[in-house]
Tab-separated table of C-alpha atoms in Angstrom:
chain	number	residue	atom	x	y	z
A	1	UNK	CA	-16.974	39.802	-13.567
A	2	UNK	CA	-14.539	41.378	-12.004
A	3	UNK	CA	-12.378	38.781	-10.698
A	4	UNK	CA	-9.315	41.396	-9.186
A	5	UNK	CA	-9.219	40.807	-4.860
A	6	UNK	CA	-11.194	43.698	-3.073
A	7	UNK	CA	-11.365	44.090	0.491
A	8	UNK	CA	-14.625	41.436	0.578
A	9	UNK	CA	-12.248	38.796	-0.797
A	10	UNK	CA	-9.107	39.777	1.792
A	11	UNK	CA	-12.227	40.134	4.146
A	12	UNK	CA	-13.823	36.476	3.138
A	13	UNK	CA	-10.366	34.640	2.666
A	14	UNK	CA	-9.215	35.205	6.264
A	15	UNK	CA	-12.448	34.186	7.550
A	16	UNK	CA	-11.570	30.948	5.841
A	17	UNK	CA	-8.543	30.364	6.074
A	18	UNK	CA	-8.220	31.536	10.034
A	19	UNK	CA	-11.322	29.572	11.226
A	20	UNK	CA	-10.321	26.688	9.106
A	21	UNK	CA	-6.385	25.943	10.613
A	22	UNK	CA	-7.747	27.194	14.355
A	23	UNK	CA	-10.801	24.516	14.224
A	24	UNK	CA	-8.468	21.602	12.413
A	25	UNK	CA	-5.664	22.045	14.323
A	26	UNK	CA	-7.644	22.112	18.134
A	27	UNK	CA	-9.153	18.901	17.190
A	28	UNK	CA	-5.896	17.359	16.106
A	29	UNK	CA	-5.574	18.703	20.031
A	30	UNK	CA	-7.892	16.657	21.541
A	31	UNK	CA	-6.859	13.865	19.119
A	32	UNK	CA	-3.429	13.330	20.463
A	33	UNK	CA	-4.284	13.470	23.525
A	34	UNK	CA	-7.196	10.818	23.589
A	35	UNK	CA	-3.974	9.080	21.565
A	36	UNK	CA	-1.238	9.422	23.898
A	37	UNK	CA	-3.903	8.364	26.773
A	38	UNK	CA	-4.813	5.026	24.702
A	39	UNK	CA	-1.186	4.314	23.856
A	40	UNK	CA	0.502	4.970	26.917
A	41	UNK	CA	1.492	1.300	28.414
A	42	UNK	CA	2.770	0.377	24.844
A	43	UNK	CA	5.372	3.337	25.215
A	44	UNK	CA	5.682	2.149	28.885
A	45	UNK	CA	6.745	-1.830	28.014
A	46	UNK	CA	8.367	-1.227	25.082
A	47	UNK	CA	10.706	1.642	26.646
A	48	UNK	CA	9.697	4.063	23.967
A	49	UNK	CA	12.070	7.251	24.188
A	50	UNK	CA	9.543	10.123	24.285
A	51	UNK	CA	12.155	11.888	22.116
A	52	UNK	CA	11.606	9.259	19.532
A	53	UNK	CA	7.531	9.668	20.807
A	54	UNK	CA	7.423	13.452	19.718
A	55	UNK	CA	9.375	13.669	16.634
A	56	UNK	CA	8.934	10.156	15.458
A	57	UNK	CA	5.313	9.386	15.707
A	58	UNK	CA	3.557	12.371	16.885
A	59	UNK	CA	5.187	14.807	14.729
A	60	UNK	CA	4.151	12.749	11.424
A	61	UNK	CA	1.515	11.992	13.169
A	62	UNK	CA	-0.454	15.267	12.716
A	63	UNK	CA	0.173	15.753	9.115
A	64	UNK	CA	-1.770	12.352	8.597
A	65	UNK	CA	-4.079	13.900	10.231
A	66	UNK	CA	-4.451	17.367	9.628
A	67	UNK	CA	-5.630	15.696	6.089
A	68	UNK	CA	-7.299	13.332	6.586
A	69	UNK	CA	-10.025	15.913	8.418
A	70	UNK	CA	-9.695	18.438	5.851
A	71	UNK	CA	-13.038	18.379	3.935
A	72	UNK	CA	-14.194	17.231	7.552
A	73	UNK	CA	-12.967	21.155	8.285
A	74	UNK	CA	-13.611	22.780	5.811
A	75	UNK	CA	-17.690	21.894	5.223
A	76	UNK	CA	-17.629	23.104	8.647
A	77	UNK	CA	-15.703	25.957	8.264
A	78	UNK	CA	-17.731	27.527	5.735
A	79	UNK	CA	-20.903	26.465	7.869
A	80	UNK	CA	-20.157	28.177	10.827
A	81	UNK	CA	-18.445	31.917	9.685
A	82	UNK	CA	-21.136	31.864	6.809
A	83	UNK	CA	-23.650	31.512	9.185
A	84	UNK	CA	-22.298	34.107	11.431
A	85	UNK	CA	-21.974	36.378	8.610
A	86	UNK	CA	-25.837	36.016	7.383
A	87	UNK	CA	-26.869	36.255	11.148
A	88	UNK	CA	-25.301	39.671	11.209
A	89	UNK	CA	-26.758	40.511	7.974
A	90	UNK	CA	-23.928	40.774	6.524
A	91	UNK	CA	-24.929	38.747	2.918
A	92	UNK	CA	-27.359	41.075	2.723
A	93	UNK	CA	-25.292	44.334	2.552
A	94	UNK	CA	-22.826	42.454	0.041
A	95	UNK	CA	-25.674	41.602	-2.130
A	96	UNK	CA	-27.411	45.682	-1.604
A	97	UNK	CA	-24.195	46.836	-2.236
A	98	UNK	CA	-24.215	45.859	-6.181
A	99	UNK	CA	-22.193	42.153	-5.694
A	100	UNK	CA	-23.774	39.128	-6.605
A	101	UNK	CA	-23.837	35.130	-5.067
A	102	UNK	CA	-21.637	34.100	-7.538
A	103	UNK	CA	-18.942	37.345	-6.946
A	104	UNK	CA	-19.687	36.855	-3.581
A	105	UNK	CA	-18.397	32.897	-3.606
A	106	UNK	CA	-15.222	34.023	-5.496
A	107	UNK	CA	-12.804	34.370	-2.507
A	108	UNK	CA	-14.303	31.228	-1.243
A	109	UNK	CA	-13.408	29.103	-4.582
A	110	UNK	CA	-9.787	30.626	-3.781
A	111	UNK	CA	-9.065	29.822	-0.131
A	112	UNK	CA	-10.029	26.747	-0.996
A	113	UNK	CA	-7.980	26.554	-3.807
A	114	UNK	CA	-5.651	26.795	-1.384
A	115	UNK	CA	-6.410	24.555	1.054
A	116	UNK	CA	-6.413	21.898	-1.978
A	117	UNK	CA	-3.405	22.957	-3.116
A	118	UNK	CA	-2.009	22.346	0.731
A	119	UNK	CA	-3.228	18.497	1.047
A	120	UNK	CA	-3.011	18.019	-2.883
A	121	UNK	CA	0.979	18.688	-1.666
A	122	UNK	CA	0.513	17.043	1.584
A	123	UNK	CA	-0.737	13.911	-0.039
A	124	UNK	CA	1.638	13.517	-3.175
A	125	UNK	CA	5.154	14.317	-1.689
A	126	UNK	CA	4.846	14.376	3.069
A	127	UNK	CA	2.325	12.572	4.252
A	128	UNK	CA	4.496	9.194	2.304
A	129	UNK	CA	7.168	10.447	3.866
A	130	UNK	CA	5.795	11.135	7.413
A	131	UNK	CA	4.041	7.502	7.194
A	132	UNK	CA	7.077	5.439	6.144
A	133	UNK	CA	8.233	7.421	10.053
A	134	UNK	CA	5.162	7.002	12.277
A	135	UNK	CA	5.008	3.284	10.962
A	136	UNK	CA	8.078	2.397	11.224
A	137	UNK	CA	7.339	3.532	15.130
A	138	UNK	CA	4.258	2.103	16.094
A	139	UNK	CA	6.237	-1.064	13.997
A	140	UNK	CA	9.149	-1.219	16.593
A	141	UNK	CA	6.677	0.464	20.084
A	142	UNK	CA	3.277	-0.602	19.805
A	143	UNK	CA	2.393	-3.939	17.398
A	144	UNK	CA	4.543	-5.920	15.732
A	145	UNK	CA	5.605	-6.317	12.272
A	146	UNK	CA	2.802	-7.656	9.484
A	147	UNK	CA	2.585	-11.459	9.251
A	148	UNK	CA	3.507	-12.420	5.538
A	149	UNK	CA	2.206	-12.857	2.632
A	150	UNK	CA	-0.277	-15.312	2.193
A	151	UNK	CA	-0.350	-19.380	0.768
A	152	UNK	CA	-0.143	-20.276	-3.159
A	153	UNK	CA	1.704	-16.808	-4.411
A	154	UNK	CA	2.200	-16.938	-8.158
A	155	UNK	CA	3.618	-14.093	-9.622
A	156	UNK	CA	5.071	-13.150	-13.169
A	157	UNK	CA	8.141	-10.972	-12.109
A	158	UNK	CA	9.367	-10.122	-15.661
A	159	UNK	CA	7.815	-10.704	-18.894
A	160	UNK	CA	8.063	-14.337	-19.626
A	161	UNK	CA	9.419	-15.113	-15.748
A	162	UNK	CA	6.707	-16.490	-13.746
A	163	UNK	CA	7.337	-18.217	-9.937
A	164	UNK	CA	5.120	-19.450	-8.211
A	165	UNK	CA	5.738	-20.193	-4.436
A	166	UNK	CA	3.420	-22.672	-2.149
A	167	UNK	CA	4.183	-21.334	0.692
A	168	UNK	CA	5.937	-17.971	2.986
A	169	UNK	CA	7.370	-18.265	6.523
A	170	UNK	CA	8.108	-14.813	7.842
A	171	UNK	CA	10.257	-15.972	10.732
A	172	UNK	CA	12.673	-16.932	9.048
A	173	UNK	CA	12.268	-15.467	5.972
A	174	UNK	CA	12.206	-18.813	4.031
A	175	UNK	CA	9.675	-19.674	0.762
A	176	UNK	CA	8.994	-23.248	0.529
A	177	UNK	CA	8.835	-25.526	-3.088
A	178	UNK	CA	10.019	-22.230	-5.406
A	179	UNK	CA	8.983	-22.640	-8.732
A	180	UNK	CA	10.838	-19.915	-11.324
A	181	UNK	CA	9.874	-21.146	-15.473
A	182	UNK	CA	10.985	-19.055	-18.337
A	183	UNK	CA	8.989	-19.860	-21.088
A	184	UNK	CA	9.180	-18.242	-24.636
A	185	UNK	CA	6.599	-17.920	-27.717
A	186	UNK	CA	4.447	-20.375	-25.550
A	187	UNK	CA	7.300	-22.217	-24.303
A	188	UNK	CA	9.135	-23.192	-20.946
A	189	UNK	CA	12.316	-23.273	-21.855
A	190	UNK	CA	13.643	-23.604	-18.551
A	191	UNK	CA	12.696	-24.147	-14.756
A	192	UNK	CA	14.229	-24.010	-11.747
A	193	UNK	CA	12.408	-26.391	-8.880
A	194	UNK	CA	13.680	-25.379	-4.934
A	195	UNK	CA	13.007	-27.218	-2.459
A	196	UNK	CA	13.384	-23.755	0.318
A	197	UNK	CA	15.092	-20.303	-0.982
A	198	UNK	CA	16.208	-18.325	1.879
A	199	UNK	CA	16.471	-14.186	2.186
A	200	UNK	CA	20.143	-12.888	2.187
A	201	UNK	CA	19.721	-9.171	3.275
A	202	UNK	CA	23.234	-8.784	2.955
A	203	UNK	CA	23.481	-9.722	-0.797
A	204	UNK	CA	19.396	-9.559	-1.746
A	205	UNK	CA	18.872	-12.111	-2.886
A	206	UNK	CA	17.417	-16.616	-2.687
A	207	UNK	CA	19.614	-19.023	-1.718
A	208	UNK	CA	18.026	-22.057	-3.566
A	209	UNK	CA	18.569	-25.687	-1.418
A	210	UNK	CA	18.084	-28.875	-3.151
A	211	UNK	CA	17.455	-27.113	-6.542
A	212	UNK	CA	16.612	-28.475	-10.052
A	213	UNK	CA	17.220	-26.836	-12.948
A	214	UNK	CA	15.820	-28.238	-16.225
A	215	UNK	CA	16.448	-26.003	-19.636
A	216	UNK	CA	13.979	-27.506	-22.086
A	217	UNK	CA	15.165	-27.673	-25.752
A	218	UNK	CA	13.074	-28.590	-28.962
A	219	UNK	CA	14.461	-32.118	-28.493
A	220	UNK	CA	12.996	-33.667	-25.395
A	221	UNK	CA	15.997	-36.603	-25.088
A	222	UNK	CA	18.263	-32.994	-24.977
A	223	UNK	CA	16.765	-31.173	-21.445
A	224	UNK	CA	19.628	-30.624	-19.310
A	225	UNK	CA	19.568	-30.842	-15.694
A	226	UNK	CA	20.941	-30.210	-13.202
A	227	UNK	CA	20.910	-30.578	-9.426
A	228	UNK	CA	22.937	-29.564	-6.639
A	229	UNK	CA	22.518	-28.388	-2.570
A	230	UNK	CA	22.261	-24.542	-2.776
A	231	UNK	CA	22.678	-21.846	-5.658
A	232	UNK	CA	21.951	-17.554	-5.274
A	233	UNK	CA	19.452	-16.332	-7.260
A	234	UNK	CA	18.790	-12.659	-7.879
A	235	UNK	CA	15.641	-12.189	-8.787
A	236	UNK	CA	13.052	-9.325	-8.918
A	237	UNK	CA	11.164	-10.473	-6.404
A	238	UNK	CA	12.261	-8.842	-2.490
A	239	UNK	CA	11.480	-9.913	0.758
A	240	UNK	CA	9.618	-5.977	0.971
A	241	UNK	CA	7.020	-7.564	-1.467
A	242	UNK	CA	6.058	-10.762	1.458
A	243	UNK	CA	5.213	-8.007	3.487
A	244	UNK	CA	3.876	-5.113	1.867
A	245	UNK	CA	0.051	-4.593	3.002
A	246	UNK	CA	-2.414	-2.264	2.976
A	247	UNK	CA	-0.962	0.497	5.020
A	248	UNK	CA	2.775	0.122	2.404
A	249	UNK	CA	1.063	2.140	-0.057
A	250	UNK	CA	0.800	4.725	2.274
A	251	UNK	CA	4.698	4.965	2.473
A	252	UNK	CA	5.496	5.632	-1.232
A	253	UNK	CA	5.359	8.918	-3.020
A	254	UNK	CA	3.636	9.585	-6.428
A	255	UNK	CA	6.694	8.099	-8.060
A	256	UNK	CA	7.100	4.977	-6.454
A	257	UNK	CA	3.581	4.607	-6.015
A	258	UNK	CA	3.349	4.608	-9.582
A	259	UNK	CA	6.350	2.609	-10.161
A	260	UNK	CA	4.456	0.018	-8.123
A	261	UNK	CA	1.457	-0.306	-9.669
A	262	UNK	CA	2.996	-1.407	-12.796
A	263	UNK	CA	4.901	-3.286	-11.218
A	264	UNK	CA	1.673	-4.858	-9.514
A	265	UNK	CA	-0.486	-5.050	-12.993
A	266	UNK	CA	2.368	-6.746	-14.603
A	267	UNK	CA	3.005	-9.614	-11.693
A	268	UNK	CA	-0.937	-9.962	-11.564
A	269	UNK	CA	-0.047	-9.113	-7.675
A	270	UNK	CA	-4.216	-9.057	-6.368
A	271	UNK	CA	-2.650	-6.224	-4.335
A	272	UNK	CA	-2.405	-3.534	-7.255
A	273	UNK	CA	-6.226	-2.956	-5.858
A	274	UNK	CA	-4.864	-0.617	-2.325
A	275	UNK	CA	-2.220	0.976	-4.194
A	276	UNK	CA	-4.704	1.895	-6.622
A	277	UNK	CA	-7.161	3.018	-4.488
A	278	UNK	CA	-3.910	4.937	-3.048
A	279	UNK	CA	-3.512	6.667	-6.133
A	280	UNK	CA	-6.922	7.782	-6.900
A	281	UNK	CA	-8.098	8.311	-3.149
A	282	UNK	CA	-4.397	11.350	-3.621
A	283	UNK	CA	-6.383	13.419	-5.675
A	284	UNK	CA	-9.783	13.352	-4.958
A	285	UNK	CA	-9.563	13.876	-1.767
A	286	UNK	CA	-8.208	17.352	-2.165
A	287	UNK	CA	-10.902	17.644	-4.729
A	288	UNK	CA	-13.972	17.599	-2.082
A	289	UNK	CA	-12.776	20.990	-0.994
A	290	UNK	CA	-14.364	22.981	-3.895
A	291	UNK	CA	-17.512	20.608	-3.614
A	292	UNK	CA	-17.707	20.829	0.563
A	293	UNK	CA	-16.736	24.758	0.116
A	294	UNK	CA	-20.283	25.489	-2.781
A	295	UNK	CA	-21.860	23.466	-0.322
A	296	UNK	CA	-21.544	25.410	2.607
A	297	UNK	CA	-21.800	28.727	1.096
A	298	UNK	CA	-25.115	27.704	-0.699
A	299	UNK	CA	-26.593	26.270	2.907
A	300	UNK	CA	-25.648	28.377	5.724
A	301	UNK	CA	-25.724	31.919	3.119
A	302	UNK	CA	-29.673	32.624	4.316
A	303	UNK	CA	-29.964	33.650	7.735
A	304	UNK	CA	-32.377	31.517	9.340
A	305	UNK	CA	-34.172	31.903	12.177
A	306	UNK	CA	-32.480	30.285	15.131
A	307	UNK	CA	-29.009	31.327	14.684
A	308	UNK	CA	-26.578	28.819	13.628
A	309	UNK	CA	-27.313	25.784	15.129
A	310	UNK	CA	-29.381	24.254	12.030
A	311	UNK	CA	-26.855	25.751	10.108
A	312	UNK	CA	-23.762	23.669	11.810
A	313	UNK	CA	-25.937	20.054	12.112
A	314	UNK	CA	-26.535	19.973	8.939
A	315	UNK	CA	-23.300	20.755	8.159
A	316	UNK	CA	-21.839	18.554	10.548
A	317	UNK	CA	-23.889	15.846	9.160
A	318	UNK	CA	-23.303	16.352	5.538
A	319	UNK	CA	-19.763	16.219	5.981
A	320	UNK	CA	-19.785	13.089	8.120
A	321	UNK	CA	-21.791	10.964	5.794
A	322	UNK	CA	-18.872	12.467	3.131
A	323	UNK	CA	-15.963	10.878	4.439
A	324	UNK	CA	-18.246	7.637	5.546
A	325	UNK	CA	-19.341	7.486	1.605
A	326	UNK	CA	-16.042	7.509	0.664
A	327	UNK	CA	-14.680	4.642	2.566
A	328	UNK	CA	-17.785	2.960	2.082
A	329	UNK	CA	-16.891	3.081	-1.254
A	330	UNK	CA	-13.657	1.915	-1.526
A	331	UNK	CA	-15.958	-1.746	-0.546
A	332	UNK	CA	-16.634	-1.664	-4.599
A	333	UNK	CA	-12.945	-2.098	-4.790
A	334	UNK	CA	-12.512	-4.947	-3.041
A	335	UNK	CA	-15.984	-6.436	-4.208
A	336	UNK	CA	-15.259	-5.811	-7.768
A	337	UNK	CA	-18.122	-3.875	-8.873
A	338	UNK	CA	-16.423	-1.398	-9.875
A	339	UNK	CA	-12.815	-0.053	-11.075
A	340	UNK	CA	-11.112	2.401	-8.556
A	341	UNK	CA	-11.099	4.726	-10.592
A	342	UNK	CA	-14.856	5.106	-10.824
A	343	UNK	CA	-15.055	4.098	-7.348
A	344	UNK	CA	-12.454	6.532	-5.829
A	345	UNK	CA	-14.285	9.717	-7.597
A	346	UNK	CA	-17.780	7.908	-6.975
A	347	UNK	CA	-18.739	10.505	-3.317
A	348	UNK	CA	-17.157	13.582	-5.573
A	349	UNK	CA	-19.723	13.329	-8.337
A	350	UNK	CA	-22.818	12.732	-6.083
A	351	UNK	CA	-22.473	15.408	-3.849
A	352	UNK	CA	-20.855	17.847	-6.912
A	353	UNK	CA	-24.399	17.092	-8.229
A	354	UNK	CA	-26.084	17.284	-4.966
A	355	UNK	CA	-23.791	21.381	-4.505
A	356	UNK	CA	-24.757	22.087	-7.783
A	357	UNK	CA	-28.624	22.202	-7.081
A	358	UNK	CA	-27.772	24.145	-3.644
A	359	UNK	CA	-25.938	26.117	-5.240
A	360	UNK	CA	-28.496	27.017	-7.972
A	361	UNK	CA	-31.022	27.592	-5.878
A	362	UNK	CA	-29.304	30.150	-3.218
A	363	UNK	CA	-29.648	32.742	-4.689
A	364	UNK	CA	-33.140	32.572	-4.705
């Protein structure tokens, strides 16, 4: 098969990319209008500056939603312009010139590769940083900061060092009934107990109050005990760990996300599922461009009586089904039914089978 780009390939690529970006920019414009009408009261009530609204919120709002809706508009774009080509007998003319159906799909896949590469770059580096600015704006002018972590917190801070906290108050950044244990060779070597631990943002350390430090030795009578009113302690635990919620991982570049996953796994942090979902979703979403492109070509390449209406309806229904399934698959992770990697790739695997079947029968 000759894979050199020809005029026909550039014609299809221009149609694909042009229709895709026009469609997605139109829908982003509509979303922004609805978002402004919904949040205008919050902007006015919290005295949000117009410059901050434009540059901090909506400038970082666009990449997030552009990437979110890209699978939907890849599919609709392919359905729309391919159905138009079929209705105008362009596809019949292409195939009549001796170009195979598989060769005709080649520029479609190149266009999907461009969109997938753009989406992957946005997911790994651009969107996390824009989310940080956007969510910071939302916390300041739209909604209050999230509540702190739940009660009864248990973490492994590092190999052999464990912390237990009965509760944490977000009002004064204080942890209550803190226990810090050091273990070597399955034996507790030291234990620090404090009635409260207050976060010091200047030194980024914890001020332990009414503390007891017990150093254990082989002989019980030789244990060393030290008490005091307060002591500053630096831990591999910061105030951000108590405020880390589901959308926090959306703000992390890929390298930082991997580091957080390793830390959470080491600590036994239940929130690691959010990080793993985010990691696998960043790759699964761009890959969907290939699957939905093949499915779109297979569905719309045949000329149908009644025009492109049926093709568009089928395309919208299938693309919404894909996005719904992608969101629903997260529930398998929350319930512990499937590992995050399998759950987040399950929609792609299922739709890849559907696309393969449709693609196989399309030339017939």
